[in-house]
Short mmCIF file of C-alpha atoms and ligand atoms in Angstrom, two decimals:
data_model
loop_
_atom_site.label_atom_id
_atom_site.label_comp_id
_atom_site.label_asym_id
_atom_site.label_seq_id
_atom_site.Cartn_x
_atom_site.Cartn_y
_atom_site.Cartn_z
CA UNK A 1 -33.79 -142.15 -38.66
CA UNK A 2 -32.26 -139.20 -36.85
CA UNK A 3 -30.59 -138.63 -33.50
CA UNK A 4 -27.43 -139.98 -31.94
CA UNK A 5 -25.56 -142.75 -33.71
CA UNK A 6 -23.02 -144.43 -31.43
CA UNK A 7 -20.34 -146.43 -33.24
CA UNK A 8 -18.35 -148.71 -30.94
CA UNK A 9 -14.87 -149.32 -32.41
CA UNK A 10 -13.03 -146.63 -34.33
CA UNK A 11 -10.89 -148.86 -36.56
CA UNK A 12 -11.08 -148.75 -40.35
CA UNK A 13 -14.65 -150.11 -40.34
CA UNK A 14 -16.05 -147.84 -37.61
CA UNK A 15 -14.19 -144.79 -38.90
CA UNK A 16 -15.29 -145.45 -42.48
CA UNK A 17 -18.92 -145.59 -41.32
CA UNK A 18 -18.39 -142.32 -39.41
CA UNK A 19 -16.81 -140.76 -42.50
CA UNK A 20 -19.58 -141.76 -44.91
CA UNK A 21 -22.31 -140.82 -42.47
CA UNK A 22 -20.91 -137.32 -42.05
CA UNK A 23 -20.29 -136.69 -45.77
CA UNK A 24 -23.74 -135.09 -45.73
CA UNK A 25 -25.06 -133.19 -42.71
CA UNK A 26 -26.43 -135.68 -40.17
CA UNK A 27 -29.57 -134.57 -38.26
CA UNK A 28 -28.15 -135.54 -34.90
CA UNK A 29 -24.79 -136.62 -33.60
CA UNK A 30 -22.23 -139.20 -34.66
CA UNK A 31 -20.18 -140.48 -31.72
CA UNK A 32 -17.35 -143.00 -32.11
CA UNK A 33 -16.24 -144.84 -29.00
CA UNK A 34 -12.63 -145.98 -29.38
CA UNK A 35 -10.78 -147.11 -26.27
CA UNK A 36 -7.29 -146.88 -27.80
CA UNK A 37 -6.52 -143.87 -29.99
CA UNK A 38 -3.02 -145.31 -30.60
CA UNK A 39 -4.55 -148.43 -32.22
CA UNK A 40 -1.69 -150.54 -30.85
CA UNK A 41 -3.67 -153.80 -31.11
CA UNK A 42 -6.25 -152.86 -33.73
CA UNK A 43 -6.28 -155.10 -36.79
CA UNK A 44 -6.43 -152.07 -39.09
CA UNK A 45 -2.99 -151.00 -37.85
CA UNK A 46 -1.46 -154.50 -38.05
CA UNK A 47 -2.90 -155.59 -41.37
CA UNK A 48 -1.12 -156.69 -44.53
CA UNK A 49 -3.56 -154.28 -46.22
CA UNK A 50 -3.98 -155.83 -49.62
CA UNK A 51 -7.02 -155.55 -51.86
CA UNK A 52 -8.31 -157.88 -54.53
CA UNK A 53 -11.16 -158.77 -56.82
CA UNK A 54 -10.28 -162.44 -56.79
CA UNK A 55 -13.00 -163.76 -54.53
CA UNK A 56 -15.49 -166.50 -55.34
CA UNK A 57 -18.71 -164.72 -54.32
CA UNK A 58 -20.17 -161.83 -56.36
CA UNK A 59 -20.73 -159.63 -53.30
CA UNK A 60 -17.06 -159.82 -52.25
CA UNK A 61 -15.92 -159.16 -55.81
CA UNK A 62 -18.18 -156.09 -56.01
CA UNK A 63 -16.90 -154.85 -52.65
CA UNK A 64 -13.30 -155.26 -53.83
CA UNK A 65 -13.99 -153.35 -57.03
CA UNK A 66 -15.73 -150.55 -55.16
CA UNK A 67 -12.90 -150.44 -52.62
CA UNK A 68 -10.20 -150.08 -55.22
CA UNK A 69 -12.03 -147.25 -56.97
CA UNK A 70 -12.31 -145.50 -53.62
CA UNK A 71 -8.63 -146.02 -52.79
CA UNK A 72 -7.60 -144.54 -56.16
CA UNK A 73 -9.35 -141.31 -55.11
CA UNK A 74 -8.76 -141.51 -51.36
CA UNK A 75 -6.06 -138.81 -51.45
CA UNK A 76 -8.58 -136.16 -52.48
CA UNK A 77 -11.73 -137.65 -50.90
CA UNK A 78 -10.12 -137.84 -47.46
CA UNK A 79 -8.15 -134.59 -47.72
CA UNK A 80 -8.53 -132.25 -44.76
CA UNK A 81 -7.92 -128.50 -45.09
CA UNK A 82 -6.39 -129.04 -48.52
CA UNK A 83 -3.93 -131.66 -47.26
CA UNK A 84 -4.22 -134.88 -49.23
CA UNK A 85 -4.47 -138.20 -47.43
CA UNK A 86 -1.49 -140.49 -48.03
CA UNK A 87 -2.46 -144.12 -48.28
CA UNK A 88 0.43 -145.45 -50.41
CA UNK A 89 -1.68 -147.40 -52.90
CA UNK A 90 0.31 -149.78 -55.12
CA UNK A 91 -1.63 -151.27 -58.04
CA UNK A 92 -0.28 -154.78 -58.57
CA UNK A 93 -2.21 -158.00 -59.03
CA UNK A 94 -2.77 -160.99 -56.82
CA UNK A 95 -1.34 -164.18 -58.29
CA UNK A 96 -3.28 -167.24 -57.12
CA UNK A 97 -1.42 -170.49 -57.80
CA UNK A 98 -3.40 -173.72 -58.13
CA UNK A 99 -2.23 -177.33 -58.06
CA UNK A 100 -3.69 -179.64 -60.75
CA UNK A 101 -6.32 -180.69 -58.18
CA UNK A 102 -7.18 -177.03 -57.53
CA UNK A 103 -7.66 -176.14 -61.19
CA UNK A 104 -11.46 -176.68 -61.40
CA UNK A 105 -12.00 -174.35 -58.41
CA UNK A 106 -9.64 -171.75 -59.91
CA UNK A 107 -11.49 -171.92 -63.24
CA UNK A 108 -14.89 -171.64 -61.50
CA UNK A 109 -13.74 -168.61 -59.49
CA UNK A 110 -12.31 -167.05 -62.64
CA UNK A 111 -15.63 -167.46 -64.45
CA UNK A 112 -17.53 -165.73 -61.60
CA UNK A 113 -14.90 -162.97 -61.43
CA UNK A 114 -15.11 -162.33 -65.20
CA UNK A 115 -18.93 -162.26 -65.03
CA UNK A 116 -18.61 -159.56 -62.36
CA UNK A 117 -16.29 -157.53 -64.59
CA UNK A 118 -13.03 -158.30 -62.77
CA UNK A 119 -9.87 -157.91 -64.85
CA UNK A 120 -8.30 -161.30 -64.16
CA UNK A 121 -6.45 -163.64 -66.51
CA UNK A 122 -5.66 -167.33 -66.31
CA UNK A 123 -2.04 -168.37 -66.91
CA UNK A 124 -0.61 -171.75 -67.85
CA UNK A 125 2.55 -172.91 -66.03
CA UNK A 126 4.58 -172.05 -69.16
CA UNK A 127 3.17 -168.51 -69.35
CA UNK A 128 3.73 -168.14 -65.62
CA UNK A 129 7.38 -169.19 -65.90
CA UNK A 130 7.91 -166.73 -68.73
CA UNK A 131 6.28 -163.87 -66.84
CA UNK A 132 8.00 -164.50 -63.49
CA UNK A 133 11.25 -166.37 -64.20
CA UNK A 134 12.21 -166.31 -60.49
CA UNK A 135 9.20 -168.51 -59.62
CA UNK A 136 9.23 -172.31 -59.72
CA UNK A 137 6.20 -173.73 -61.53
CA UNK A 138 6.66 -177.21 -60.01
CA UNK A 139 3.31 -178.64 -58.93
CA UNK A 140 1.30 -175.84 -60.50
CA UNK A 141 -1.61 -176.62 -62.83
CA UNK A 142 -2.69 -173.03 -63.51
CA UNK A 143 -2.66 -169.56 -62.02
CA UNK A 144 -4.86 -166.49 -62.05
CA UNK A 145 -3.45 -162.98 -62.10
CA UNK A 146 -5.26 -159.70 -61.54
CA UNK A 147 -4.35 -157.30 -64.33
CA UNK A 148 -5.76 -154.18 -62.68
CA UNK A 149 -7.79 -153.11 -59.67
CA UNK A 150 -5.77 -155.09 -57.12
CA UNK A 151 -2.79 -154.29 -54.92
CA UNK A 152 -1.88 -153.08 -51.46
CA UNK A 153 -1.78 -149.91 -49.43
CA UNK A 154 -1.01 -148.41 -46.03
CA UNK A 155 -3.86 -149.70 -43.87
CA UNK A 156 -2.92 -147.63 -40.86
CA UNK A 157 -2.76 -144.57 -43.14
CA UNK A 158 -6.28 -145.32 -44.41
CA UNK A 159 -7.62 -145.73 -40.87
CA UNK A 160 -6.05 -142.41 -39.79
CA UNK A 161 -7.38 -140.67 -42.89
CA UNK A 162 -10.93 -141.95 -42.32
CA UNK A 163 -10.73 -140.86 -38.69
CA UNK A 164 -9.31 -137.43 -39.45
CA UNK A 165 -11.85 -136.74 -42.17
CA UNK A 166 -14.78 -138.03 -40.08
CA UNK A 167 -13.63 -135.75 -37.24
CA UNK A 168 -13.34 -132.78 -39.61
CA UNK A 169 -16.89 -133.50 -40.81
CA UNK A 170 -18.25 -133.45 -37.26
CA UNK A 171 -17.95 -136.98 -35.85
CA UNK A 172 -16.95 -136.96 -32.20
CA UNK A 173 -14.46 -139.55 -30.91
CA UNK A 174 -14.55 -140.55 -27.25
CA UNK A 175 -11.40 -142.23 -25.90
CA UNK A 176 -13.10 -144.76 -23.62
CA UNK A 177 -14.09 -148.42 -23.58
CA UNK A 178 -17.68 -149.58 -23.74
CA UNK A 179 -18.19 -151.80 -20.69
CA UNK A 180 -21.96 -152.26 -20.62
CA UNK A 181 -25.27 -151.50 -22.28
CA UNK A 182 -28.86 -150.74 -21.36
CA UNK A 183 -31.40 -152.66 -23.39
CA UNK A 184 -35.19 -152.58 -23.23
CA UNK A 185 -36.73 -155.39 -25.25
CA UNK A 186 -35.56 -155.01 -28.84
CA UNK A 187 -33.96 -151.60 -28.28
CA UNK A 188 -30.54 -150.50 -27.08
CA UNK A 189 -31.03 -147.35 -25.02
CA UNK A 190 -27.50 -146.49 -23.97
CA UNK A 191 -23.92 -147.68 -23.61
CA UNK A 192 -21.86 -147.39 -20.46
CA UNK A 193 -18.20 -146.45 -20.61
CA UNK A 194 -15.25 -147.29 -18.37
CA UNK A 195 -14.90 -143.62 -17.38
CA UNK A 196 -18.38 -143.71 -15.83
CA UNK A 197 -20.19 -141.97 -18.70
CA UNK A 198 -23.56 -143.15 -19.93
CA UNK A 199 -24.12 -142.36 -23.61
CA UNK A 200 -27.72 -142.63 -24.82
CA UNK A 201 -28.14 -143.85 -28.38
CA UNK A 202 -30.80 -143.83 -31.05
CA UNK A 203 -28.75 -146.31 -33.04
CA UNK A 204 -25.78 -148.44 -32.00
CA UNK A 205 -23.18 -149.78 -34.44
CA UNK A 206 -20.94 -152.66 -33.40
CA UNK A 207 -17.64 -152.20 -35.25
CA UNK A 208 -15.52 -153.84 -32.59
CA UNK A 209 -13.28 -155.95 -34.85
CA UNK A 210 -11.75 -158.92 -33.01
CA UNK A 211 -13.61 -157.81 -29.86
CA UNK A 212 -17.04 -157.66 -31.53
CA UNK A 213 -18.33 -160.69 -29.62
CA UNK A 214 -17.67 -159.01 -26.26
CA UNK A 215 -19.69 -155.99 -27.44
CA UNK A 216 -22.38 -158.42 -28.62
CA UNK A 217 -22.38 -160.08 -25.20
CA UNK A 218 -23.06 -156.70 -23.54
CA UNK A 219 -26.22 -156.59 -25.70
CA UNK A 220 -27.10 -160.22 -24.89
CA UNK A 221 -26.25 -161.20 -28.45
CA UNK A 222 -24.11 -164.25 -29.17
CA UNK A 223 -21.78 -163.59 -32.10
CA UNK A 224 -19.60 -166.23 -33.80
CA UNK A 225 -16.60 -163.88 -34.09
CA UNK A 226 -13.32 -164.80 -32.43
CA UNK A 227 -9.83 -163.31 -32.40
CA UNK A 228 -7.37 -165.50 -34.32
CA UNK A 229 -3.70 -164.50 -34.29
CA UNK A 230 -1.94 -163.98 -37.63
CA UNK A 231 1.80 -163.36 -37.93
CA UNK A 232 3.39 -161.20 -40.60
CA UNK A 233 7.10 -161.73 -41.34
CA UNK A 234 9.29 -159.11 -42.97
CA UNK A 235 12.09 -160.56 -45.07
CA UNK A 236 15.00 -159.45 -47.20
CA UNK A 237 15.29 -161.38 -50.46
CA UNK A 238 18.75 -162.47 -51.60
CA UNK A 239 17.91 -161.51 -55.20
CA UNK A 240 15.33 -159.14 -56.66
CA UNK A 241 11.97 -160.60 -57.77
CA UNK A 242 11.03 -158.28 -60.66
CA UNK A 243 7.33 -157.44 -60.94
CA UNK A 244 6.49 -159.54 -57.89
CA UNK A 245 2.69 -159.54 -57.41
CA UNK A 246 0.93 -160.67 -54.24
CA UNK A 247 1.58 -164.38 -54.56
CA UNK A 248 -0.76 -166.91 -52.93
CA UNK A 249 1.10 -170.21 -53.08
CA UNK A 250 -0.59 -173.62 -53.29
CA UNK A 251 0.57 -174.11 -49.67
CA UNK A 252 -1.44 -171.07 -48.57
CA UNK A 253 1.73 -169.05 -47.91
CA UNK A 254 1.47 -165.49 -49.23
CA UNK A 255 4.21 -163.08 -50.26
CA UNK A 256 4.23 -159.47 -51.39
CA UNK A 257 6.74 -156.65 -51.78
CA UNK A 258 6.84 -153.85 -49.22
CA UNK A 259 9.32 -151.14 -50.11
CA UNK A 260 12.71 -152.85 -50.42
CA UNK A 261 11.53 -155.79 -48.28
CA UNK A 262 8.84 -158.45 -48.66
CA UNK A 263 6.00 -159.41 -46.33
CA UNK A 264 4.95 -163.01 -45.93
CA UNK A 265 2.79 -165.24 -43.76
CA UNK A 266 0.30 -168.09 -43.66
CA UNK A 267 -2.84 -168.96 -41.75
CA UNK A 268 -1.88 -171.60 -39.18
CA UNK A 269 -3.34 -175.11 -39.54
CA UNK A 270 -6.63 -175.49 -37.57
CA UNK A 271 -5.01 -177.43 -34.72
CA UNK A 272 -2.67 -174.45 -34.13
CA UNK A 273 -5.31 -171.74 -34.50
CA UNK A 274 -7.07 -171.27 -31.13
CA UNK A 275 -9.78 -168.71 -30.38
CA UNK A 276 -8.79 -165.53 -28.54
CA UNK A 277 -5.08 -166.34 -28.00
CA UNK A 278 -2.43 -163.88 -26.75
CA UNK A 279 -1.21 -161.51 -29.45
CA UNK A 280 2.20 -163.06 -30.12
CA UNK A 281 4.28 -163.82 -33.22
CA UNK A 282 4.37 -167.54 -34.02
CA UNK A 283 8.05 -167.87 -34.96
CA UNK A 284 7.80 -171.65 -35.30
CA UNK A 285 5.30 -171.12 -38.11
CA UNK A 286 7.97 -169.28 -40.07
CA UNK A 287 10.56 -172.01 -39.60
CA UNK A 288 8.23 -174.94 -40.16
CA UNK A 289 5.83 -173.73 -42.86
CA UNK A 290 6.56 -170.34 -44.35
CA UNK A 291 10.25 -170.51 -45.15
CA UNK A 292 10.19 -174.05 -46.61
CA UNK A 293 7.20 -173.16 -48.82
CA UNK A 294 8.85 -169.90 -49.97
CA UNK A 295 12.12 -171.65 -50.78
CA UNK A 296 10.28 -174.31 -52.78
CA UNK A 297 8.33 -171.71 -54.78
CA UNK A 298 11.04 -169.06 -55.15
CA UNK A 299 14.39 -170.87 -54.98
CA UNK A 300 16.42 -167.70 -54.23
CA UNK A 301 14.38 -167.27 -51.03
CA UNK A 302 16.25 -170.24 -49.57
CA UNK A 303 18.76 -167.48 -48.69
CA UNK A 304 16.28 -164.94 -47.32
CA UNK A 305 16.91 -162.97 -44.12
CA UNK A 306 14.16 -162.47 -41.57
CA UNK A 307 14.30 -158.82 -40.49
CA UNK A 308 11.13 -158.29 -38.46
CA UNK A 309 7.75 -159.75 -37.53
CA UNK A 310 4.48 -158.73 -35.91
CA UNK A 311 1.16 -160.29 -35.02
CA UNK A 312 -2.39 -159.01 -35.34
CA UNK A 313 -5.85 -160.48 -34.93
CA UNK A 314 -8.16 -161.64 -37.66
CA UNK A 315 -11.74 -160.99 -36.52
CA UNK A 316 -12.64 -164.49 -37.53
CA UNK A 317 -16.26 -165.37 -38.27
CA UNK A 318 -16.37 -169.04 -37.30
CA UNK A 319 -19.72 -169.49 -39.10
CA UNK A 320 -18.61 -168.73 -42.67
CA UNK A 321 -15.54 -166.44 -42.67
CA UNK A 322 -17.38 -163.50 -44.22
CA UNK A 323 -18.44 -160.10 -42.99
CA UNK A 324 -21.65 -159.86 -40.95
CA UNK A 325 -23.21 -156.56 -41.95
CA UNK A 326 -26.65 -155.11 -41.27
CA UNK A 327 -29.35 -154.72 -38.65
CA UNK A 328 -29.26 -157.45 -36.06
CA UNK A 329 -32.47 -159.52 -36.44
CA UNK A 330 -33.07 -159.46 -32.65
CA UNK A 331 -32.69 -155.70 -32.25
CA UNK A 332 -34.50 -152.72 -33.81
CA UNK A 333 -31.73 -150.17 -33.48
CA UNK A 334 -28.38 -151.97 -33.74
CA UNK A 335 -26.27 -152.49 -36.84
CA UNK A 336 -23.33 -154.87 -36.85
CA UNK A 337 -20.33 -154.59 -39.18
CA UNK A 338 -18.09 -157.39 -37.94
CA UNK A 339 -16.46 -160.73 -38.72
CA UNK A 340 -14.51 -159.81 -41.87
CA UNK A 341 -12.07 -162.68 -41.32
CA UNK A 342 -8.96 -161.22 -42.90
CA UNK A 343 -10.53 -159.13 -45.66
CA UNK A 344 -11.90 -156.24 -43.67
CA UNK A 345 -9.56 -153.40 -44.43
CA UNK A 346 -10.14 -153.64 -48.18
CA UNK A 347 -13.86 -153.87 -47.46
CA UNK A 348 -13.93 -150.84 -45.18
CA UNK A 349 -14.72 -148.25 -47.89
CA UNK A 350 -17.68 -150.20 -49.28
CA UNK A 351 -18.97 -151.35 -45.90
CA UNK A 352 -18.77 -147.80 -44.50
CA UNK A 353 -20.71 -146.42 -47.41
CA UNK A 354 -23.35 -149.15 -47.34
CA UNK A 355 -23.89 -148.94 -43.58
CA UNK A 356 -24.18 -145.14 -43.81
CA UNK A 357 -26.89 -145.62 -46.47
CA UNK A 358 -28.67 -148.13 -44.30
CA UNK A 359 -28.64 -145.67 -41.41
CA UNK A 360 -29.69 -142.65 -43.45
CA UNK A 361 -32.12 -144.21 -45.92
CA UNK A 362 -33.08 -147.51 -44.31
CA UNK A 363 -31.77 -149.44 -47.32
CA UNK A 364 -28.71 -149.94 -49.50
CA UNK A 365 -28.48 -147.62 -52.51
CA UNK A 366 -25.13 -148.09 -54.26
CA UNK A 367 -24.00 -151.56 -53.28
CA UNK A 368 -26.39 -154.24 -52.05
CA UNK A 369 -24.72 -155.85 -49.05
CA UNK A 370 -27.77 -157.90 -48.06
CA UNK A 371 -25.92 -161.18 -48.83
CA UNK A 372 -23.77 -160.29 -45.79
CA UNK A 373 -26.86 -159.87 -43.57
CA UNK A 374 -26.92 -161.46 -40.12
CA UNK A 375 -30.12 -163.38 -40.94
CA UNK A 376 -27.90 -166.07 -42.39
CA UNK A 377 -26.75 -166.97 -38.85
CA UNK A 378 -30.35 -167.40 -37.71
CA UNK A 379 -31.34 -169.30 -40.86
CA UNK A 380 -28.23 -171.49 -40.90
CA UNK A 381 -27.28 -170.44 -44.44
CA UNK A 382 -23.55 -169.81 -44.68
CA UNK A 383 -22.22 -167.58 -47.46
CA UNK A 384 -19.34 -169.72 -48.61
CA UNK A 385 -16.27 -167.87 -49.89
CA UNK A 386 -13.66 -170.20 -51.32
CA UNK A 387 -10.89 -167.63 -51.55
CA UNK A 388 -10.18 -166.88 -47.90
CA UNK A 389 -6.47 -166.20 -47.34
C1 FAD B 1 -1.88 -159.88 -40.04
C2 FAD B 1 -3.12 -159.41 -40.71
C3 FAD B 1 -3.16 -159.32 -42.09
C4 FAD B 1 -4.32 -158.84 -42.72
N1 FAD B 1 -4.32 -158.69 -44.08
C5 FAD B 1 -5.40 -158.15 -44.68
C6 FAD B 1 -5.37 -157.86 -46.06
O1 FAD B 1 -4.37 -158.09 -46.75
N2 FAD B 1 -6.47 -157.32 -46.62
C7 FAD B 1 -7.61 -157.05 -45.88
O2 FAD B 1 -8.58 -156.57 -46.44
N3 FAD B 1 -7.64 -157.31 -44.57
C8 FAD B 1 -6.58 -157.85 -43.95
N4 FAD B 1 -6.61 -158.10 -42.62
C9 FAD B 1 -7.87 -157.90 -41.89
C10 FAD B 1 -8.14 -156.45 -41.61
O3 FAD B 1 -7.00 -155.83 -41.07
C11 FAD B 1 -9.33 -156.35 -40.67
O4 FAD B 1 -10.40 -157.07 -41.24
C12 FAD B 1 -9.78 -154.90 -40.47
O5 FAD B 1 -8.70 -154.10 -40.10
C13 FAD B 1 -10.87 -154.87 -39.43
O6 FAD B 1 -11.16 -153.50 -39.13
P1 FAD B 1 -12.03 -153.18 -37.87
O7 FAD B 1 -12.20 -151.71 -37.85
O8 FAD B 1 -13.25 -154.03 -37.88
O9 FAD B 1 -11.18 -153.71 -36.63
P2 FAD B 1 -10.03 -152.96 -35.79
O10 FAD B 1 -9.11 -152.23 -36.65
O11 FAD B 1 -9.46 -153.98 -34.86
O12 FAD B 1 -10.86 -151.91 -34.96
C14 FAD B 1 -11.73 -152.30 -33.91
C15 FAD B 1 -11.58 -151.27 -32.84
O13 FAD B 1 -12.57 -151.49 -31.85
C16 FAD B 1 -12.03 -151.06 -30.62
N5 FAD B 1 -12.84 -151.67 -29.57
C17 FAD B 1 -13.11 -152.99 -29.40
N6 FAD B 1 -13.88 -153.17 -28.34
C18 FAD B 1 -14.13 -151.94 -27.81
C19 FAD B 1 -14.86 -151.48 -26.68
N7 FAD B 1 -15.51 -152.32 -25.87
N8 FAD B 1 -14.89 -150.15 -26.43
C20 FAD B 1 -14.24 -149.28 -27.26
N9 FAD B 1 -13.52 -149.66 -28.32
C21 FAD B 1 -13.46 -150.99 -28.60
C22 FAD B 1 -10.61 -151.55 -30.65
O14 FAD B 1 -9.79 -150.82 -29.77
C23 FAD B 1 -10.24 -151.35 -32.12
O15 FAD B 1 -9.53 -150.14 -32.33
C24 FAD B 1 -5.47 -158.53 -41.95
C25 FAD B 1 -5.43 -158.63 -40.56
C26 FAD B 1 -4.27 -159.06 -39.94
C27 FAD B 1 -4.23 -159.14 -38.46
#
């Protein structure tokens, strides 16, 4: 296709699509509609920004591997006028801890990961204790540790770098909110903005993150994507934790270093996880779940100090907690890239590239993202990912 591509949402996903699409000259125009250029509430700016290969489905593993390769080279790929992009990539593995009951699932996931070429090793409790002497192995049956190709980075830095590079390559950002759409049958003709503008489109991309369902509603499309609040707590550890990876405890609590501090959090239990709540830190979650679990797993963290906290939204796909990527089956000229459910920033490089291929060539060339297609909603076939954090 050619003509005007209108991307609604200029977070990491929308800006990555704009970047990839403008890497080669585009016969038309690439317009990104982003209502908040400060990104104060955007998930990409509030993310824990970690990347892994330890998923249970081949497509997510492949996306993680592609993403890490991109991040290794992001400094040069996203440089503008000779100035390298700074994304602060730290290569350090995820450490998934499993209880004895969780061992079969861990072993299954490990087998799939190895088949996909992921560099992940299984550790016994004894090996774990030797490797990380500050960690209690009580209640652990086995663990899996990424040896390479996993880690964390500056998510806000990546978003800014995508945006800056896309702009330098010709994408045009409009600081306005989409408030309506014009649709004729299976086609979206135009979007309407809160400043009164009408922007005609040959192709529309919904990259609205936690607000994707409201963009869907403007197109008369019902999307199972809801905002779910996630709190991140910044702590000071009483003692150093040498070589600390990104630990996923059996309780679901996660922990990773960030400079001289550590970040931690947990997904709230379902009865405390409403749809579309206010964006507020859940301090009770820290007291009741996070701290006790940390102190049990890392005894010196009994004496931690909470220094800061923030909250952001997961763009939670209530159908199967995986990205929904591709042409919408009810529309001829609308692509959705939504619903990443807490693993979207690491998926932004691969999703941006794949969606740009879909737009330019009508099919995926480098990475086949068809397992993430929206047909699975219509057909009632969830893509089950067991490793959702
Ligand atoms: C606390 C937390 C921890 C996380 N940890 C990780 C992690 O470790 N690893 C990982 O991969 N992912 C993680 N995630 C998830 C990840 O941050 C998101 O999946 C990703 O940032 C989604 O990017 P996005 O561009 O789709 O959404 P966003 O960054 O939210 O961008 C969407 C944009 O759309 C704009 N928008 C919406 N509606 C409209 C409209 N009508 N008009 C104009 N603009 C509109 C918004 O202003 C927003 O800027 C985490 C998220 C949170 C909150």
